[in-house]
Amino acid sequence: LEMIKCAACTHPILDRYMLQADGRLWHEDCLKVFVDFTYYLAHLLGFTLGPLSYLDVRK
């Protein structure tokens, strides 16, 4: 059985829930950091990003 790995940190996702965004699976904290950084970077570059949607997936 292959462990599901987080798209950001590549560590196995052992949580009860995992988040799916952009077709990839994430730890909740890793996705939050990624989204916060993405919006911050877009703001610095003068871009406006629309809302993102997330899908909770039960193991």
XYZ file of C-alpha atoms in Angstrom:
59
model
C 0.000 0.000 0.000
C 1.510 3.325 -1.095
C 1.257 6.296 1.277
C -0.435 9.432 -0.025
C 2.039 12.328 0.124
C 1.409 16.035 0.526
C 1.979 18.132 -2.604
C 3.950 20.711 -0.606
C 6.070 18.917 1.976
C 5.988 15.406 0.425
C 5.430 13.828 3.858
C 2.712 11.155 4.114
C -0.779 12.431 4.885
C -1.865 10.524 7.979
C -4.607 12.943 9.053
C -8.245 11.911 9.124
C -8.933 14.477 6.407
C -6.822 15.634 3.517
C -7.488 18.593 1.268
C -7.555 18.487 -2.500
C -6.718 21.600 -4.494
C -5.500 21.909 -8.051
C -5.820 18.143 -8.432
C -3.252 17.518 -5.679
C -3.604 16.404 -2.049
C -2.325 18.519 0.840
C -2.005 18.660 4.621
C -4.321 21.401 5.880
C -1.449 23.532 7.222
C 0.654 23.108 4.064
C -2.218 24.234 1.847
C -2.939 27.242 4.048
C 0.691 28.382 3.853
C 0.750 27.837 0.072
C -2.493 29.775 -0.495
C -1.442 32.616 1.813
C 1.908 32.891 0.012
C 0.263 32.747 -3.425
C -2.160 35.572 -2.577
C 0.643 37.620 -0.998
C 2.879 37.180 -4.044
C 0.024 38.030 -6.418
C -0.681 41.180 -4.396
C 2.977 42.229 -4.588
C 2.957 41.705 -8.354
C -0.316 43.605 -8.796
C -2.524 40.633 -9.667
C -5.965 39.852 -8.291
C -6.804 36.200 -7.735
C -10.329 34.841 -7.611
C -11.603 32.583 -4.841
C -10.217 29.062 -4.573
C -12.413 26.055 -3.878
C -11.378 23.112 -1.733
C -12.702 19.583 -1.457
C -12.411 17.665 1.806
C -11.705 14.024 1.114
C -12.268 11.355 3.758
C -9.696 8.605 3.988
